[in-house]
Coordinates of C-alpha atoms and ligand atoms in Angstrom, one line a residue:
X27 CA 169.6 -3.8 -144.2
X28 CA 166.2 -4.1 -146.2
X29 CA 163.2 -2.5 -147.4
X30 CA 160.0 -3.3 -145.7
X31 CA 156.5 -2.9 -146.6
X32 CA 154.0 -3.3 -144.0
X33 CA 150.2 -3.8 -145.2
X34 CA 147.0 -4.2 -143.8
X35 CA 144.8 -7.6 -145.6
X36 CA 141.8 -6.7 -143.7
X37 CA 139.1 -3.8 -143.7
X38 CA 141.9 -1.5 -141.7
X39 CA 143.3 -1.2 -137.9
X40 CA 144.7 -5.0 -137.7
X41 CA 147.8 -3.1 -135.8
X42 CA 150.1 -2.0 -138.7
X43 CA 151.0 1.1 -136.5
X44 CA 152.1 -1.5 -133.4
X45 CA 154.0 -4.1 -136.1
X46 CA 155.8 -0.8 -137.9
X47 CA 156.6 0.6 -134.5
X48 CA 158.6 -2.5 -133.6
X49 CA 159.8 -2.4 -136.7
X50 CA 161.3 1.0 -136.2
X51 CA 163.6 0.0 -133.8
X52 CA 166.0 -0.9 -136.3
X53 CA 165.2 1.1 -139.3
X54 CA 166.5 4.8 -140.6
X55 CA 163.6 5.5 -142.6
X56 CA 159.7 5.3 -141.7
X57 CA 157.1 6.6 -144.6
X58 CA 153.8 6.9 -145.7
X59 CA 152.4 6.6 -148.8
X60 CA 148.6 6.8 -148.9
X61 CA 145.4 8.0 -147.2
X62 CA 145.4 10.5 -144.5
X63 CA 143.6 11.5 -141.0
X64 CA 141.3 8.8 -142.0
X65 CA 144.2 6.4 -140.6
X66 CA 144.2 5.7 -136.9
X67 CA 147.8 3.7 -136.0
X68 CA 147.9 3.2 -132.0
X69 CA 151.4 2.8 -130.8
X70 CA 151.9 1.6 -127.2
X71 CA 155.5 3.0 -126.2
X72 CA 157.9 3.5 -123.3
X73 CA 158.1 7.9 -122.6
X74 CA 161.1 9.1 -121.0
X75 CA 160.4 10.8 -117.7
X76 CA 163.0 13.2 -116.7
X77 CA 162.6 13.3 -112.5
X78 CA 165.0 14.4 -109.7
X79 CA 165.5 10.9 -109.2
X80 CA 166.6 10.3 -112.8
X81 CA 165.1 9.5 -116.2
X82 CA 161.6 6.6 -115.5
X83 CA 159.8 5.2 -118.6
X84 CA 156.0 5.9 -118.4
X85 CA 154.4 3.0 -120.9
X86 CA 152.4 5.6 -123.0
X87 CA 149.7 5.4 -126.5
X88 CA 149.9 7.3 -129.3
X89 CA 147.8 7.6 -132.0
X90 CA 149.7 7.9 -135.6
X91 CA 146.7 9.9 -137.9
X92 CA 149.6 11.2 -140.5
X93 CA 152.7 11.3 -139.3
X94 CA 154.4 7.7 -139.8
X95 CA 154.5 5.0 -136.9
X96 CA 157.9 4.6 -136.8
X97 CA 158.5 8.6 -135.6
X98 CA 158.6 7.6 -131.9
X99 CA 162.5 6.4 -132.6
X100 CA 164.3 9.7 -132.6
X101 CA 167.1 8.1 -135.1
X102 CA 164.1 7.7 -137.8
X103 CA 163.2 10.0 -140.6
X104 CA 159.8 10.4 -141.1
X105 CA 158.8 10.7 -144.8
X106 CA 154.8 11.7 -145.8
X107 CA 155.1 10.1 -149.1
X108 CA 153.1 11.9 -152.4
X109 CA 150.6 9.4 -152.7
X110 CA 148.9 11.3 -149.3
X111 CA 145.9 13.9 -148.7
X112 CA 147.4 16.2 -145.7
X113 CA 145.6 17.6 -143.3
X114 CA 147.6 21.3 -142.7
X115 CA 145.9 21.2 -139.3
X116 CA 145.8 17.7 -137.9
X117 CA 149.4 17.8 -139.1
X118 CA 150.4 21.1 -136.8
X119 CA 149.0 18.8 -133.7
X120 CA 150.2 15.4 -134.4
X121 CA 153.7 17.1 -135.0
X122 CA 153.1 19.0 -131.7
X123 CA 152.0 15.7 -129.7
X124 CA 155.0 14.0 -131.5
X125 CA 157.5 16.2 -130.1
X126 CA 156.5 16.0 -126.3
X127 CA 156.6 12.7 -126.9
X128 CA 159.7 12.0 -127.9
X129 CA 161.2 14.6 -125.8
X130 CA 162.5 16.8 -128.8
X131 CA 161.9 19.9 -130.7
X132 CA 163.1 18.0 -133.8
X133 CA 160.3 16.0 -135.4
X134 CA 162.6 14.4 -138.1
X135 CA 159.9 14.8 -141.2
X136 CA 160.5 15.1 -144.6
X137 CA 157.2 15.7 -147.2
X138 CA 156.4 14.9 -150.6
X139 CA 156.5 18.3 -152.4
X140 CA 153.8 16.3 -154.5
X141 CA 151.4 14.6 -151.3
X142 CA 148.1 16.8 -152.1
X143 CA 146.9 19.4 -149.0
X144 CA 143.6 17.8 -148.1
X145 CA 141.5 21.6 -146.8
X146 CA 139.1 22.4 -144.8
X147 CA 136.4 22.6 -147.4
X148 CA 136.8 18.5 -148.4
X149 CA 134.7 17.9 -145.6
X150 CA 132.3 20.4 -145.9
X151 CA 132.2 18.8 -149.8
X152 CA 131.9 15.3 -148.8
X153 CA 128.9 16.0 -146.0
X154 CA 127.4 17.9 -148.7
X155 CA 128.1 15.2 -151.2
X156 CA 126.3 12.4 -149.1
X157 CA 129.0 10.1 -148.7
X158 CA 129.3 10.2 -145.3
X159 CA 126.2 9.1 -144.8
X160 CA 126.2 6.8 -147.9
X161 CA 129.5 5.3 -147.3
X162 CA 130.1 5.7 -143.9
X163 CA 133.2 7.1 -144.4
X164 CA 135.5 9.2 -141.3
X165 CA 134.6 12.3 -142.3
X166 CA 137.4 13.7 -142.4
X167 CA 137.1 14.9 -146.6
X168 CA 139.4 12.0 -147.8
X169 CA 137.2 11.0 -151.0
X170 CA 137.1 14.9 -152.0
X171 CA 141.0 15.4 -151.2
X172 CA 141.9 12.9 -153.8
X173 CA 138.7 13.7 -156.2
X174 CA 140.4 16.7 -156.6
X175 CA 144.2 15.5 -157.2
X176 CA 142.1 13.1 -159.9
X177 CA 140.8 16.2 -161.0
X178 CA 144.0 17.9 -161.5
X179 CA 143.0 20.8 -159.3
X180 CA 144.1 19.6 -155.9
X181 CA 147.0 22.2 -154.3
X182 CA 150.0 20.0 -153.2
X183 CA 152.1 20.7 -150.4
X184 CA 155.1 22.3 -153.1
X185 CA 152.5 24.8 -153.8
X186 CA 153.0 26.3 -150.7
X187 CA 156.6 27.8 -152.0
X188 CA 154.7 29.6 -154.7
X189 CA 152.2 31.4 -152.9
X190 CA 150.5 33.0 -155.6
X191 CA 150.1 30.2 -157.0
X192 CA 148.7 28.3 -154.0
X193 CA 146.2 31.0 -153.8
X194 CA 144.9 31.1 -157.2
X195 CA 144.0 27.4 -156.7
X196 CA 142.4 27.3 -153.3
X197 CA 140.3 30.4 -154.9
X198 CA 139.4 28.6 -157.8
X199 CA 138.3 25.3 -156.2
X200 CA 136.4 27.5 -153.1
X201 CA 134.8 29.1 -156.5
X202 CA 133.4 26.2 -158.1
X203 CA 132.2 24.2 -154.8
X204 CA 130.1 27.1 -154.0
X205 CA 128.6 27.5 -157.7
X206 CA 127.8 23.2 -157.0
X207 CA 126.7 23.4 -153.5
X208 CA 125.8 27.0 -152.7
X209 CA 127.9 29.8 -150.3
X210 CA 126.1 28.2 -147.5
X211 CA 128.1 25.0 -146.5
X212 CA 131.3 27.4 -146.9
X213 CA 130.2 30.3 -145.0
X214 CA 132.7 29.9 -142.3
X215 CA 135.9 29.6 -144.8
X216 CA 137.7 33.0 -146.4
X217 CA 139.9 31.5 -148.8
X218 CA 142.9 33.9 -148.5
X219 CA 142.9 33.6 -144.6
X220 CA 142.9 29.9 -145.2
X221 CA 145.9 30.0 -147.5
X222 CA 148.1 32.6 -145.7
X223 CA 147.4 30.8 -142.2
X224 CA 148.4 27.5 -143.8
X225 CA 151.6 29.1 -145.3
X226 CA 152.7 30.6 -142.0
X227 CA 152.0 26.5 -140.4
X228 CA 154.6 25.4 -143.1
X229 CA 156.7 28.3 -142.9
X230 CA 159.4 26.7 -140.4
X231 CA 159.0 23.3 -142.4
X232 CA 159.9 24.7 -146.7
X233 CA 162.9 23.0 -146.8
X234 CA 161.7 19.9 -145.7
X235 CA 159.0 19.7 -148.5
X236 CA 161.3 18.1 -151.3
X237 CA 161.2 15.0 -153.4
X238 CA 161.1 12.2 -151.2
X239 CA 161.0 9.7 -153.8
X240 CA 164.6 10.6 -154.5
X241 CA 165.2 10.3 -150.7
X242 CA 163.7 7.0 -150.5
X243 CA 165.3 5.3 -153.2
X244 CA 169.1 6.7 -152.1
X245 CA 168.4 5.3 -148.3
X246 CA 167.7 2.2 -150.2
X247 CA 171.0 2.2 -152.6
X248 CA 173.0 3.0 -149.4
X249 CA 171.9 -0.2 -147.7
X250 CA 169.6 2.3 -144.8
X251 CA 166.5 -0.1 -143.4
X252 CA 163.5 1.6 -145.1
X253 CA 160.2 1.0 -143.5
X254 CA 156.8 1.3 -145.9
X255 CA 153.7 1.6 -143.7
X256 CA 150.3 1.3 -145.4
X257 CA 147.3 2.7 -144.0
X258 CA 143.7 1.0 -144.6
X259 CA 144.2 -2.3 -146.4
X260 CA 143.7 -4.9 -148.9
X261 CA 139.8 -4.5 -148.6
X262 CA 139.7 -0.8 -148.6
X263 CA 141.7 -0.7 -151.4
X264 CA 140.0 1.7 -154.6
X265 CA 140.8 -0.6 -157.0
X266 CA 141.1 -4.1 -155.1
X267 CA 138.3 -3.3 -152.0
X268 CA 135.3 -4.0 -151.8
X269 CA 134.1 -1.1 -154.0
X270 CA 132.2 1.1 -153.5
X271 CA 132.7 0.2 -149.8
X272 CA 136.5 1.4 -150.3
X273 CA 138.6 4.6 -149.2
X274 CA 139.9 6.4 -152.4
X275 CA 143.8 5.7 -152.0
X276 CA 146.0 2.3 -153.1
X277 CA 146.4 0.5 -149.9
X278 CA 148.1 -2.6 -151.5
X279 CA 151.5 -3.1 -152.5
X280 CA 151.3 -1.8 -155.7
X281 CA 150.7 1.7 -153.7
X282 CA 154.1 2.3 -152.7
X283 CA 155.1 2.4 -156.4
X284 CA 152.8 5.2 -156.6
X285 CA 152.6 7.0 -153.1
X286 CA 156.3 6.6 -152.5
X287 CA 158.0 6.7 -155.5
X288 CA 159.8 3.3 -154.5
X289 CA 159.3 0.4 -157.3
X290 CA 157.9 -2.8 -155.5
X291 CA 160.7 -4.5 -156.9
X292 CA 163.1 -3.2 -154.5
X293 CA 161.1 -4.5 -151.3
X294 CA 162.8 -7.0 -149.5
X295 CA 160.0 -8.1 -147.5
X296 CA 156.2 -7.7 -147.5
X297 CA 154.8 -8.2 -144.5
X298 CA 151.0 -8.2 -144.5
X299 CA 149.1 -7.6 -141.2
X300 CA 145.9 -9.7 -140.4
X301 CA 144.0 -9.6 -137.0
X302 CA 143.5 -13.3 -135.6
X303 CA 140.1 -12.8 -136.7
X304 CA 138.3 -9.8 -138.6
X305 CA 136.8 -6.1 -137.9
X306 CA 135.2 -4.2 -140.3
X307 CA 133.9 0.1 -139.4
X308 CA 131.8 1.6 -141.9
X309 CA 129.4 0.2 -144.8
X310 CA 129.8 -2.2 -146.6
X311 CA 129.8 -6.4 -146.9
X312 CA 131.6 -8.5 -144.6
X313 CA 130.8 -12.3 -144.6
X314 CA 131.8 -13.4 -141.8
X315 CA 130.4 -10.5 -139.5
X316 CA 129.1 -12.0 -136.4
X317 CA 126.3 -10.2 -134.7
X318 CA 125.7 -12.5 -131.9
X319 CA 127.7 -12.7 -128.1
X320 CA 131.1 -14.4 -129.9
X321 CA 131.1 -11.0 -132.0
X322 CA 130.4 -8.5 -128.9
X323 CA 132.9 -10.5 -127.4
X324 CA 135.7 -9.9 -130.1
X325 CA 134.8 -6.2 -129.4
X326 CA 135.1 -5.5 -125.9
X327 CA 138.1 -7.9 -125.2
X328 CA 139.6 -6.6 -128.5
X329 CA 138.4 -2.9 -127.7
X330 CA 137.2 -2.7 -131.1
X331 CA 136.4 1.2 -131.6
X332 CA 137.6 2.7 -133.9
X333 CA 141.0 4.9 -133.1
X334 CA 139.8 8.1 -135.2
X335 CA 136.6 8.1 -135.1
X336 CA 135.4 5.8 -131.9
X337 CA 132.8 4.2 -134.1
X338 CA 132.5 0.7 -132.7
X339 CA 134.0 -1.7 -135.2
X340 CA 131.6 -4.7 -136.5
X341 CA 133.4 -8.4 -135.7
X342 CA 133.5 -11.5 -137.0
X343 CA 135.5 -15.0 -137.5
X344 CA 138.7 -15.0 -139.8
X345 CA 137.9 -14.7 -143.3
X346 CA 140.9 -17.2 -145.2
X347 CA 139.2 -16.6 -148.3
X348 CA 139.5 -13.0 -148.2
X349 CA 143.2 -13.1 -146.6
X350 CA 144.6 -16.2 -149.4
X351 CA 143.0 -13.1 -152.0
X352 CA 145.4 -10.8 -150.3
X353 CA 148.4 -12.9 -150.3
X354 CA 147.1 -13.0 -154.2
X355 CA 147.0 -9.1 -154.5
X356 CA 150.6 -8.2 -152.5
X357 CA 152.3 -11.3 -153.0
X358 CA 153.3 -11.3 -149.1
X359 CA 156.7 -12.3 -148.0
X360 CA 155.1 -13.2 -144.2
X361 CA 152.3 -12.4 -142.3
X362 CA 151.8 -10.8 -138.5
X363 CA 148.9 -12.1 -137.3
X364 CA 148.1 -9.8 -134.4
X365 CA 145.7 -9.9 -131.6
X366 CA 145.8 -13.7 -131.1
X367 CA 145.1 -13.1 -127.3
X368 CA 141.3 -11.8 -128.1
X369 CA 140.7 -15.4 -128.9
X370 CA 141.4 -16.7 -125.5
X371 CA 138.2 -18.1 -123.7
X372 CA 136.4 -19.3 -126.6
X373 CA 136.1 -23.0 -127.0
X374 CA 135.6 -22.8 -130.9
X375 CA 137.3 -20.9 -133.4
X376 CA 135.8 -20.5 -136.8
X377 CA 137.6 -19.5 -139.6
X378 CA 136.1 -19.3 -143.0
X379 CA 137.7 -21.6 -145.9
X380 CA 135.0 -21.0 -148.5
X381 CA 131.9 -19.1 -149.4
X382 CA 128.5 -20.1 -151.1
X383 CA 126.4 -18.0 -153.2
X384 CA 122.9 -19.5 -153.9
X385 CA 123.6 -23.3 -152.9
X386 CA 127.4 -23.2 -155.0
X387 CA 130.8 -23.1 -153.4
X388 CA 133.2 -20.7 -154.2
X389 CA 136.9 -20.8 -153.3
X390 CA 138.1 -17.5 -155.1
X391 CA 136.7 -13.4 -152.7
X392 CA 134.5 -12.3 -155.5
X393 CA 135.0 -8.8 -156.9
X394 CA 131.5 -7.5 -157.1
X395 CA 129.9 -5.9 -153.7
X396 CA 126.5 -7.9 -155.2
X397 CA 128.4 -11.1 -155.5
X398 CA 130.0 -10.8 -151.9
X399 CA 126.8 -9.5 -150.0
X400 CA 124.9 -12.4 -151.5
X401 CA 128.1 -15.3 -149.8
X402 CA 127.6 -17.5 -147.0
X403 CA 130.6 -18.4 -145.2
X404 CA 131.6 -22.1 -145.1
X405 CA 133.6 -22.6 -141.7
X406 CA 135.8 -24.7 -140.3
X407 CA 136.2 -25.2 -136.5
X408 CA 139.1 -25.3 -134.9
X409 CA 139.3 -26.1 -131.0
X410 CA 140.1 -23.2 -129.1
X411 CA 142.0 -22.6 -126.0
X412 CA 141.2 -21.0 -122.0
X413 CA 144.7 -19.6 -121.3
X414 CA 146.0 -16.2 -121.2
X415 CA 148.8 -16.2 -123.8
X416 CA 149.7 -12.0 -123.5
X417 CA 153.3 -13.2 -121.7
X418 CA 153.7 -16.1 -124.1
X419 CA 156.9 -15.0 -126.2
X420 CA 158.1 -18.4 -128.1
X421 CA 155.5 -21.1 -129.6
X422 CA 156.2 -23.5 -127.1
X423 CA 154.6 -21.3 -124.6
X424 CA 151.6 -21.0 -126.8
X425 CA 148.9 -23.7 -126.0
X426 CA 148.6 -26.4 -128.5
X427 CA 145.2 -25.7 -129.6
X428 CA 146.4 -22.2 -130.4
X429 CA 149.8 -23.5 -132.3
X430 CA 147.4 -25.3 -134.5
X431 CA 145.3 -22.1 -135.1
X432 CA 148.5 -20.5 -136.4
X433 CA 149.7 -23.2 -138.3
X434 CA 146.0 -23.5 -140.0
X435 CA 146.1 -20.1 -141.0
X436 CA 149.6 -20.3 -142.4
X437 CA 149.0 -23.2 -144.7
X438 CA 145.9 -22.2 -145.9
X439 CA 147.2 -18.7 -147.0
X440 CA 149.9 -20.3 -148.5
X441 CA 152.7 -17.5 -146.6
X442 CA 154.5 -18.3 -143.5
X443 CA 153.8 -16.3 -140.5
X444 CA 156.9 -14.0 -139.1
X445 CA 155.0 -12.9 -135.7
X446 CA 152.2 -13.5 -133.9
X447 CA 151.2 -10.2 -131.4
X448 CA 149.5 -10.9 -128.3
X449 CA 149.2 -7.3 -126.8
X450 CA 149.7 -4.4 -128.1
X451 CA 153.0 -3.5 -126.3
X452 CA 156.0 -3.5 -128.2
X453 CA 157.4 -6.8 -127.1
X454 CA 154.2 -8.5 -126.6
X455 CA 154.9 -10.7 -129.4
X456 CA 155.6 -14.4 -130.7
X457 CA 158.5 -14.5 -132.7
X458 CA 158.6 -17.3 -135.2
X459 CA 161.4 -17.1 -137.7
Ligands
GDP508 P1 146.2 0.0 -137.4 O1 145.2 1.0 -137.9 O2 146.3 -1.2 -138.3 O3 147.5 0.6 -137.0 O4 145.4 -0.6 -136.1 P2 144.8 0.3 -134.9 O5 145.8 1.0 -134.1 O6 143.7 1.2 -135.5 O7 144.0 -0.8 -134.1 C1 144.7 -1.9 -133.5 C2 144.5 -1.8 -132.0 O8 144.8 -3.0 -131.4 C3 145.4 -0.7 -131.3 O9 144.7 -0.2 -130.2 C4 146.6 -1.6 -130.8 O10 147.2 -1.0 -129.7 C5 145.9 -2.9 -130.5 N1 146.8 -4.1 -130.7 C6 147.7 -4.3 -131.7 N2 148.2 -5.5 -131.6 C7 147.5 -6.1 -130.6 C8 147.5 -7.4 -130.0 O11 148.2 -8.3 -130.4 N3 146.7 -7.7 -129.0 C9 145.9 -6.7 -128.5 N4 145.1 -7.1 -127.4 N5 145.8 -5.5 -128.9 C10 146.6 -5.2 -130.0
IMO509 P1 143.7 2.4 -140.7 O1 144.9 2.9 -141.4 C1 139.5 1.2 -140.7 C2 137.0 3.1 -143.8 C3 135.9 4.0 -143.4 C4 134.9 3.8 -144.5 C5 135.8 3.7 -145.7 C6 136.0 5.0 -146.5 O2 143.6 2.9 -139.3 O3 143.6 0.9 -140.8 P2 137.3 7.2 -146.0 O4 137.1 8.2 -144.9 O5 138.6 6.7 -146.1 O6 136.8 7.8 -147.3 O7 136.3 6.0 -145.6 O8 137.1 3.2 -145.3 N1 138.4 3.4 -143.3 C7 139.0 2.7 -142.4 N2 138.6 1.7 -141.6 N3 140.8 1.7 -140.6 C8 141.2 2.7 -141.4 O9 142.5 3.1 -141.5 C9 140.3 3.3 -142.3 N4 140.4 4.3 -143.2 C10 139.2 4.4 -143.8 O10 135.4 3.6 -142.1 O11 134.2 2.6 -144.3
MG510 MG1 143.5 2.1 -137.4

């Protein structure tokens, strides 16, 4: 019986949603506690076919935008935690895909009377603002969404059982975007229809708005497995990304205090998720970004575009520097280090141990964007291995070359390694403790 965080160390999509959806097998509770639709978790998982012949399992994907990862498990309470921006209307389809998936009317979710209501005007705001373009962000009005909450404007989703309330502050915020940016941009929205269609969406769900915090931390003092999932990582971080190249949430551990409601403290285990070697979608600086065949490579035997947005993802060797200043930042219990079977076929792997910036080493992932665009990665080579290792399921199937990988990546990070994924199907995994 524990209480599991699972993080991402990376720039995002290093397969939290596949590591939590194992996870989930075992666990009572599954939440959220930051970000939004800008999250993209694929799940690969077995659907139940009802035939003439009997119940078949169809192996099926399913992409997790809000809803939490471990939802596919019908024994699993869902919790959208208050640290989150919610999208009324991604949220109506994702609960809709949800329960054809798992074959029941029930989706089993409880939300945060305090997670904000992210509306359709954030990204009307945030195209308007420029930092789509700027930033590259998803689009999807994230920044705005939790400008807003800083604000102290934002509508959260307890709002919606005063609906007077509610509607004051939609009309309030519509009011002063269109004295910044003009009636244009917002031509299309009518605040009150916006308000009373959202309150019907929630209508069948008021009762399961409610303090989840509370929920959380009574699972926890009744011994129920409690599963944490991040969204974007360690590098997207506001505080601890690569700023301004960040999304505008706490992705690190530290988050869950905040977007859950649940103290660090009581986390059992902290399991941070890093890819076998790095993606990056969007702006920003990434060191060990490589632009020639090795990167193309990573991206179409990885299938690196991206899950909400299909943007393809930039690739590049493992960055140790960056993931040791993530073990730093979340104090990690393990890691999963997924996709190890993209790095089949190559006869080098590089990983990078240190950095230089203008002729001098650095061991430590600098803090300023200026300081990190200017580094050079120092690499290491490590030998690299021809077989497919997708059905390996125990080290000793792994080939050597790629047991040393692992065990390289382990020491340097200082923080053993609980699994190693090599496909993203549930069991397609390594076990190693
Ligand atoms: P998340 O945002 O961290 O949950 O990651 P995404 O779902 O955005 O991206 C990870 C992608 O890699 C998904 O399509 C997963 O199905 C897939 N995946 C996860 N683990 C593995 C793995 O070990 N090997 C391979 N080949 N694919 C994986
Ligand atoms: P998951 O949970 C990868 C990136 C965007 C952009 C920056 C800011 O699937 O790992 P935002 O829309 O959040 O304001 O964009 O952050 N980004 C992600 N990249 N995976 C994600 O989530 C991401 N969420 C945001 O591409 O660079
Ligand atoms: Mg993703």
């Amino acid at each position: 019986m524990t209480a599991t965080a699972v993080l991402g160390l990376q720039w995002g999509d290093e397969g939290k949603g596949k590591i939590v959806h194992m996870l989930s097998m075992e666990a009572d509770w599954c939440a959220r506690f930051n970000g939004g639709t800008n999250a993209g978790h694929r799940v690969v998982y077995d659907r139940i076919e009802v035939t003439n012949n009997g119940n078949v399992t169809v192996p099926e994907e399913f992409a997790f935008h809000l809803v939490p990862s471990g939802s596919l498990n019908v024994n699993c309470t869902g919790v959208l935690g208050n640290g989150m921006v919610v999208d009324p209307y991604a949220l109506q389809e994702e609960i809709e895909m949800l329960k054809r998936a798992k074959n029941s009317d029930d989706p089993n979710l409880y939300f945060s009377e305090s997670a904000h209501l992210l509306m359709p005007y954030h990204p009307i705001v945030e195209r308007s603002a420029g930092s789509t373009s700027e930033l590259d962000t998803t689009a999807k009005g994230i920044g705005p969404a939790y400008r807003d909450k800083v604000k102290r404007r934002g509508a959260r989703l307890g709002d919606l059982k005063f609906p007077e309330l509610f509607k004051e502050k939609v009309a309030r915020t519509l009011e002063w975007e269109r004295r910044v940016w003009g009636d244009e941009p917002f031509k299309e929205i009518d605040g009150l229809m916006l308000c009373d269609a959202i309150l019907k969406m929630f209508e069948p769900y008021l009762d399961r708005i409610t303090d989840t915090g509370l929920l959380l931390n009574q699972a926890i003092d009744e011994n129920r497995d409690v599963l944490l999932e991040g969204a974007q990582a360690t590098l997207l971080d506001l505080d601890h990304g690569t700023y301004p190249y960040v999304t505008s949430s706490s992705a690190t551990v530290g988050g869950i205090g905040v977007g859950a409601g649940v103290s660090p403290r009581r986390l059992d285990r902290i399991i941070g998720v890093s890819k076998a070697y790095t993606t990056r979608v969007g702006a920003g600086p990434f060191p060990t970004e490589d632009e020639t065949e090795a990167g193309q490579r990573l991206r179409d035997v990885g299938h690196e575009y991206g899950t909400t947005t299909g943007r393809p993802r930039r690739c590049g060797w493992l960055d140790l520097v960056a993931l040791k200043y993530a073990h730093r930042v979340n104090d990690l219990t393990e890691l999963a280090l997924t996709k190890l079977d993209v790095l089949s076929g190559f006869d080098q792997i590089k990983v990078a141990v240190a950095y230089e910036i203008d002729g001098e080493r650095v061991e430590h992932f600098p803090a300023m964007p200026q300081n990190l665009e200017k580094c050079k990665p120092v690499y290491e080579s490590l030998p690299g291995w021809q077989e497919d290792i997708s059905g390996c399921r125990t080290v000793d199937e792994l080939p050597q070359a790629a047991q040393d990988y692992i065990q390289f990546v382990s020491d340097f990070a200082g923080c053993p390694i609980g699994v190693v994924s090599v496909g993203p199907g549930f069991a397609e995994n390594v076990a190693l403790r």
